[in-house]
Amino acid sequence: MVKFGFTTRKDSMIMLDKADLSLRRTLISEYPEYQLCINCGACSAVCTAAQLTSFNIREVKLNIDRGQTVSLKNEIAKCMICGKCEMICPKNVSNRKIVLLINKHLQEQHG
Amino acid sequence: MIPEGKKKLWAKYQKEIAEDYYYYARSCIRQNFFPGSESTFLRILKGELGKSILDDPRHTTCTGIAYHTDLVPIETTMTVVARQFALMHEAGLENYVASCVTSFGIYTEILDLWHHNPEMEEKAHELLYKATKREFIKPKNLVHTSDIIYKFREEIAQKSKYRLINKETGEPLKVVEHIGCHYAKMFPHKGVGGAEYPHVLVGMIESWGGDVVDYPERRHCCGFGFRQYLVKANRGYSVSASKKKFESMAPYKPDFILSNCPGCAYFLDRWQYVIADMEGTTYDDKGYGIPSLTYEELAGLVLGYDPWDLGLQLHQVNVEPLLKKIGVEYDPDAKFSSKDGKDLGKPEKPEVLKY
């Protein structure tokens, strides 16, 4: 086979009807403002952890909304809980609170 | 296809297409990809339909690719577009015909911009005069070349030598139509049939005897996003988009693909070669792939033009199986000969895709 320097990618179709959205529901019930996020990414733009690691809080929340939580524990551990994201958020969503709630949920689930 | 429902929707999105006296703006990439298409368009318009069209060598790029890759600012695009309109006006014409779907999108976008921001139009006048001492007048009628072929599809059908019918079985050929995204997805009312159910290619196929295949990824992009293709590291996105379409259309066993955009016709052709050599997959039963034609090439075939005059030898996916199905007479030995009989050389033979 010829190598062209690029390859095809597999379809990444997400079936929301079958996805496990329990974490999203838990977060919304404990912190309804979670739903106000417009995924603008301002939080990621100012994130200190993102400057040092691959952490992306916008992507983390997007993945939770899609039920993709396999790598959540590793990702959320990168957050330094500094709260800069809260200060920039145009919708006054507290990502700090969301991260703490996710941590609480993960500990309840996995110890 | 449920014609009643579609017809109702299509009726909502009709556009005015001028009858005659056109100013022709060529496509930058199409002159390289499929040069026979543009010459065939002019041949059909002048020779078959008796229309007047000016093929002006003074016009330039519309800046489309540079604009969509953020290399030029909107003011530059606006001034270049204004210059094209000035050339049309100087030639005494008011019906502008763009050969490229990206250009059609650019002209439509600039006219819309000026409509909503008259101060930008004023600025374009100033910039153009400062740069070239020219004045421009906006076209009375702006269309894509596929609109013109669509308008005269019945006249072409009346003059046709061949129909889109399988010569052996007598069945209509199954055709996948693919509309360039910039034709109507940005401004649905500017495309015949709108964005969701464009009729521009469907009309041609049906008038010339073929059947349109309705398949799940029919409206998916071909993958020729400039940002995807121009950066080599991103080409995987481009070929993956085409692959998604091929996989979706293959079960319907289409006889060929028809596109109205330079990039779409090219990538739906070339990526079949790449996927064949990369993954060993072809999208037909016999390993020849699915031929990908432009609408002028198809019109030319229907009218009985020589396939090699149409430039069909420049396609990566072999067109001969399709020519045989339609019953087109052609000289297989003349495929890679120039007009004066010189050998043009053959393309490299793919490992999997039969050629």
PDB file of N, CA and C in Angstrom, chain B residues 265-316:
ATOM      1  N   ALA B 265     -15.699  17.732  -8.047  1.00  0.00           N
ATOM      2  CA  ALA B 265     -15.481  16.792  -9.160  1.00  0.00           C
ATOM      3  C   ALA B 265     -14.074  16.215  -9.074  1.00  0.00           C
ATOM      4  N   TYR B 266     -13.118  17.056  -8.705  1.00  0.00           N
ATOM      5  CA  TYR B 266     -11.710  16.640  -8.641  1.00  0.00           C
ATOM      6  C   TYR B 266     -11.467  15.667  -7.486  1.00  0.00           C
ATOM      7  N   PHE B 267     -11.943  16.038  -6.304  1.00  0.00           N
ATOM      8  CA  PHE B 267     -11.638  15.207  -5.136  1.00  0.00           C
ATOM      9  C   PHE B 267     -12.436  13.913  -5.122  1.00  0.00           C
ATOM     10  N   LEU B 268     -13.666  13.956  -5.626  1.00  0.00           N
ATOM     11  CA  LEU B 268     -14.435  12.710  -5.688  1.00  0.00           C
ATOM     12  C   LEU B 268     -13.831  11.773  -6.737  1.00  0.00           C
ATOM     13  N   ASP B 269     -13.002  12.309  -7.595  1.00  0.00           N
ATOM     14  CA  ASP B 269     -12.257  11.494  -8.567  1.00  0.00           C
ATOM     15  C   ASP B 269     -10.921  11.040  -7.962  1.00  0.00           C
ATOM     16  N   ARG B 270     -10.087  11.978  -7.560  1.00  0.00           N
ATOM     17  CA  ARG B 270      -8.715  11.666  -7.129  1.00  0.00           C
ATOM     18  C   ARG B 270      -8.651  10.890  -5.813  1.00  0.00           C
ATOM     19  N   TRP B 271      -9.552  11.201  -4.887  1.00  0.00           N
ATOM     20  CA  TRP B 271      -9.493  10.487  -3.599  1.00  0.00           C
ATOM     21  C   TRP B 271      -9.820   9.005  -3.775  1.00  0.00           C
ATOM     22  N   GLN B 272     -10.537   8.646  -4.841  1.00  0.00           N
ATOM     23  CA  GLN B 272     -10.799   7.219  -5.076  1.00  0.00           C
ATOM     24  C   GLN B 272      -9.490   6.496  -5.361  1.00  0.00           C
ATOM     25  N   TYR B 273      -8.595   7.189  -6.093  1.00  0.00           N
ATOM     26  CA  TYR B 273      -7.270   6.616  -6.363  1.00  0.00           C
ATOM     27  C   TYR B 273      -6.482   6.501  -5.052  1.00  0.00           C
ATOM     28  N   VAL B 274      -6.527   7.567  -4.252  1.00  0.00           N
ATOM     29  CA  VAL B 274      -5.768   7.588  -2.997  1.00  0.00           C
ATOM     30  C   VAL B 274      -6.270   6.496  -2.045  1.00  0.00           C
ATOM     31  N   ILE B 275      -7.593   6.386  -1.899  1.00  0.00           N
ATOM     32  CA  ILE B 275      -8.153   5.372  -0.990  1.00  0.00           C
ATOM     33  C   ILE B 275      -7.825   3.964  -1.511  1.00  0.00           C
ATOM     34  N   ALA B 276      -7.864   3.808  -2.838  1.00  0.00           N
ATOM     35  CA  ALA B 276      -7.552   2.499  -3.419  1.00  0.00           C
ATOM     36  C   ALA B 276      -6.107   2.113  -3.108  1.00  0.00           C
ATOM     37  N   ASP B 277      -5.198   3.059  -3.280  1.00  0.00           N
ATOM     38  CA  ASP B 277      -3.792   2.734  -3.048  1.00  0.00           C
ATOM     39  C   ASP B 277      -3.427   2.748  -1.565  1.00  0.00           C
ATOM     40  N   MET B 278      -4.227   3.450  -0.766  1.00  0.00           N
ATOM     41  CA  MET B 278      -3.929   3.547   0.665  1.00  0.00           C
ATOM     42  C   MET B 278      -4.515   2.363   1.434  1.00  0.00           C
ATOM     43  N   GLU B 279      -5.744   1.983   1.052  1.00  0.00           N
ATOM     44  CA  GLU B 279      -6.455   0.967   1.834  1.00  0.00           C
ATOM     45  C   GLU B 279      -6.905  -0.241   1.015  1.00  0.00           C
ATOM     46  N   GLY B 280      -6.684  -0.189  -0.288  1.00  0.00           N
ATOM     47  CA  GLY B 280      -7.068  -1.322  -1.140  1.00  0.00           C
ATOM     48  C   GLY B 280      -8.560  -1.410  -1.387  1.00  0.00           C
ATOM     49  N   THR B 281      -9.264  -0.287  -1.275  1.00  0.00           N
ATOM     50  CA  THR B 281     -10.724  -0.306  -1.453  1.00  0.00           C
ATOM     51  C   THR B 281     -11.126   0.431  -2.723  1.00  0.00           C
ATOM     52  N   THR B 282     -12.026  -0.159  -3.487  1.00  0.00           N
ATOM     53  CA  THR B 282     -12.671   0.578  -4.578  1.00  0.00           C
ATOM     54  C   THR B 282     -14.175   0.485  -4.347  1.00  0.00           C
ATOM     55  N   TYR B 283     -14.903   1.412  -4.951  1.00  0.00           N
ATOM     56  CA  TYR B 283     -16.324   1.517  -4.597  1.00  0.00           C
ATOM     57  C   TYR B 283     -17.272   1.033  -5.698  1.00  0.00           C
ATOM     58  N   ASP B 284     -16.794   0.101  -6.500  1.00  0.00           N
ATOM     59  CA  ASP B 284     -17.709  -0.578  -7.418  1.00  0.00           C
ATOM     60  C   ASP B 284     -17.343  -2.058  -7.432  1.00  0.00           C
ATOM     61  N   ASP B 285     -18.171  -2.866  -8.073  1.00  0.00           N
ATOM     62  CA  ASP B 285     -17.974  -4.323  -8.037  1.00  0.00           C
ATOM     63  C   ASP B 285     -16.725  -4.768  -8.788  1.00  0.00           C
ATOM     64  N   LYS B 286     -16.375  -4.031  -9.848  1.00  0.00           N
ATOM     65  CA  LYS B 286     -15.343  -4.526 -10.753  1.00  0.00           C
ATOM     66  C   LYS B 286     -13.970  -3.897 -10.543  1.00  0.00           C
ATOM     67  N   GLY B 287     -13.865  -2.996  -9.561  1.00  0.00           N
ATOM     68  CA  GLY B 287     -12.549  -2.409  -9.263  1.00  0.00           C
ATOM     69  C   GLY B 287     -12.156  -1.228 -10.125  1.00  0.00           C
ATOM     70  N   TYR B 288     -13.130  -0.657 -10.870  1.00  0.00           N
ATOM     71  CA  TYR B 288     -12.826   0.509 -11.706  1.00  0.00           C
ATOM     72  C   TYR B 288     -13.114   1.837 -10.999  1.00  0.00           C
ATOM     73  N   GLY B 289     -13.808   1.776  -9.887  1.00  0.00           N
ATOM     74  CA  GLY B 289     -14.210   3.010  -9.221  1.00  0.00           C
ATOM     75  C   GLY B 289     -15.458   3.607  -9.862  1.00  0.00           C
ATOM     76  N   ILE B 290     -15.910   4.737  -9.303  1.00  0.00           N
ATOM     77  CA  ILE B 290     -17.107   5.411  -9.817  1.00  0.00           C
ATOM     78  C   ILE B 290     -16.650   6.667 -10.559  1.00  0.00           C
ATOM     79  N   PRO B 291     -16.855   6.743 -11.868  1.00  0.00           N
ATOM     80  CA  PRO B 291     -16.413   7.942 -12.597  1.00  0.00           C
ATOM     81  C   PRO B 291     -17.051   9.212 -12.024  1.00  0.00           C
ATOM     82  N   SER B 292     -16.273  10.298 -11.986  1.00  0.00           N
ATOM     83  CA  SER B 292     -16.759  11.565 -11.449  1.00  0.00           C
ATOM     84  C   SER B 292     -16.677  12.622 -12.542  1.00  0.00           C
ATOM     85  N   LEU B 293     -17.827  13.092 -13.005  1.00  0.00           N
ATOM     86  CA  LEU B 293     -17.852  14.023 -14.141  1.00  0.00           C
ATOM     87  C   LEU B 293     -18.325  15.411 -13.736  1.00  0.00           C
ATOM     88  N   THR B 294     -17.959  16.393 -14.558  1.00  0.00           N
ATOM     89  CA  THR B 294     -18.553  17.723 -14.420  1.00  0.00           C
ATOM     90  C   THR B 294     -19.800  17.766 -15.312  1.00  0.00           C
ATOM     91  N   TYR B 295     -20.660  18.746 -15.057  1.00  0.00           N
ATOM     92  CA  TYR B 295     -21.925  18.810 -15.811  1.00  0.00           C
ATOM     93  C   TYR B 295     -21.691  19.181 -17.274  1.00  0.00           C
ATOM     94  N   GLU B 296     -20.600  19.924 -17.557  1.00  0.00           N
ATOM     95  CA  GLU B 296     -20.316  20.242 -18.971  1.00  0.00           C
ATOM     96  C   GLU B 296     -19.829  19.004 -19.706  1.00  0.00           C
ATOM     97  N   GLU B 297     -19.006  18.200 -18.996  1.00  0.00           N
ATOM     98  CA  GLU B 297     -18.528  16.966 -19.611  1.00  0.00           C
ATOM     99  C   GLU B 297     -19.715  16.065 -19.939  1.00  0.00           C
ATOM    100  N   LEU B 298     -20.662  15.985 -19.005  1.00  0.00           N
ATOM    101  CA  LEU B 298     -21.841  15.150 -19.236  1.00  0.00           C
ATOM    102  C   LEU B 298     -22.666  15.698 -20.399  1.00  0.00           C
ATOM    103  N   ALA B 299     -22.846  17.030 -20.413  1.00  0.00           N
ATOM    104  CA  ALA B 299     -23.605  17.645 -21.509  1.00  0.00           C
ATOM    105  C   ALA B 299     -22.916  17.352 -22.841  1.00  0.00           C
ATOM    106  N   GLY B 300     -21.587  17.445 -22.840  1.00  0.00           N
ATOM    107  CA  GLY B 300     -20.809  17.161 -24.043  1.00  0.00           C
ATOM    108  C   GLY B 300     -20.985  15.718 -24.493  1.00  0.00           C
ATOM    109  N   LEU B 301     -20.965  14.794 -23.538  1.00  0.00           N
ATOM    110  CA  LEU B 301     -21.153  13.370 -23.870  1.00  0.00           C
ATOM    111  C   LEU B 301     -22.527  13.150 -24.490  1.00  0.00           C
ATOM    112  N   VAL B 302     -23.532  13.746 -23.849  1.00  0.00           N
ATOM    113  CA  VAL B 302     -24.913  13.601 -24.322  1.00  0.00           C
ATOM    114  C   VAL B 302     -25.039  14.158 -25.749  1.00  0.00           C
ATOM    115  N   LEU B 303     -24.318  15.250 -26.002  1.00  0.00           N
ATOM    116  CA  LEU B 303     -24.395  15.873 -27.333  1.00  0.00           C
ATOM    117  C   LEU B 303     -23.550  15.133 -28.372  1.00  0.00           C
ATOM    118  N   GLY B 304     -22.781  14.134 -27.906  1.00  0.00           N
ATOM    119  CA  GLY B 304     -22.022  13.311 -28.857  1.00  0.00           C
ATOM    120  C   GLY B 304     -20.624  13.823 -29.145  1.00  0.00           C
ATOM    121  N   TYR B 305     -20.082  14.701 -28.257  1.00  0.00           N
ATOM    122  CA  TYR B 305     -18.716  15.184 -28.461  1.00  0.00           C
ATOM    123  C   TYR B 305     -17.730  14.050 -28.183  1.00  0.00           C
ATOM    124  N   ASP B 306     -16.555  14.141 -28.799  1.00  0.00           N
ATOM    125  CA  ASP B 306     -15.520  13.130 -28.570  1.00  0.00           C
ATOM    126  C   ASP B 306     -15.066  13.194 -27.104  1.00  0.00           C
ATOM    127  N   PRO B 307     -15.057  12.047 -26.399  1.00  0.00           N
ATOM    128  CA  PRO B 307     -14.695  12.072 -24.970  1.00  0.00           C
ATOM    129  C   PRO B 307     -13.314  12.673 -24.715  1.00  0.00           C
ATOM    130  N   TRP B 308     -12.399  12.484 -25.683  1.00  0.00           N
ATOM    131  CA  TRP B 308     -11.044  13.001 -25.448  1.00  0.00           C
ATOM    132  C   TRP B 308     -10.979  14.498 -25.726  1.00  0.00           C
ATOM    133  N   ASP B 309     -11.929  15.036 -26.524  1.00  0.00           N
ATOM    134  CA  ASP B 309     -12.035  16.494 -26.673  1.00  0.00           C
ATOM    135  C   ASP B 309     -12.582  17.119 -25.392  1.00  0.00           C
ATOM    136  N   LEU B 310     -13.372  16.332 -24.669  1.00  0.00           N
ATOM    137  CA  LEU B 310     -13.950  16.820 -23.405  1.00  0.00           C
ATOM    138  C   LEU B 310     -12.926  16.772 -22.275  1.00  0.00           C
ATOM    139  N   GLY B 311     -11.814  16.102 -22.513  1.00  0.00           N
ATOM    140  CA  GLY B 311     -10.772  16.014 -21.484  1.00  0.00           C
ATOM    141  C   GLY B 311     -11.002  14.882 -20.502  1.00  0.00           C
ATOM    142  N   LEU B 312     -11.776  13.876 -20.892  1.00  0.00           N
ATOM    143  CA  LEU B 312     -12.081  12.796 -19.949  1.00  0.00           C
ATOM    144  C   LEU B 312     -10.863  11.927 -19.641  1.00  0.00           C
ATOM    145  N   GLN B 313      -9.781  12.075 -20.455  1.00  0.00           N
ATOM    146  CA  GLN B 313      -8.560  11.322 -20.153  1.00  0.00           C
ATOM    147  C   GLN B 313      -7.840  11.902 -18.930  1.00  0.00           C
ATOM    148  N   LEU B 314      -8.283  13.079 -18.469  1.00  0.00           N
ATOM    149  CA  LEU B 314      -7.645  13.701 -17.301  1.00  0.00           C
ATOM    150  C   LEU B 314      -8.242  13.223 -15.980  1.00  0.00           C
ATOM    151  N   HIS B 315      -9.194  12.310 -16.077  1.00  0.00           N
ATOM    152  CA  HIS B 315      -9.788  11.773 -14.847  1.00  0.00           C
ATOM    153  C   HIS B 315      -8.976  10.584 -14.351  1.00  0.00           C
ATOM    154  N   GLN B 316      -8.834  10.486 -13.045  1.00  0.00           N
ATOM    155  CA  GLN B 316      -8.086   9.368 -12.479  1.00  0.00           C
ATOM    156  C   GLN B 316      -8.901   8.083 -12.573  1.00  0.00           C
TER     157      GLN B 316
END
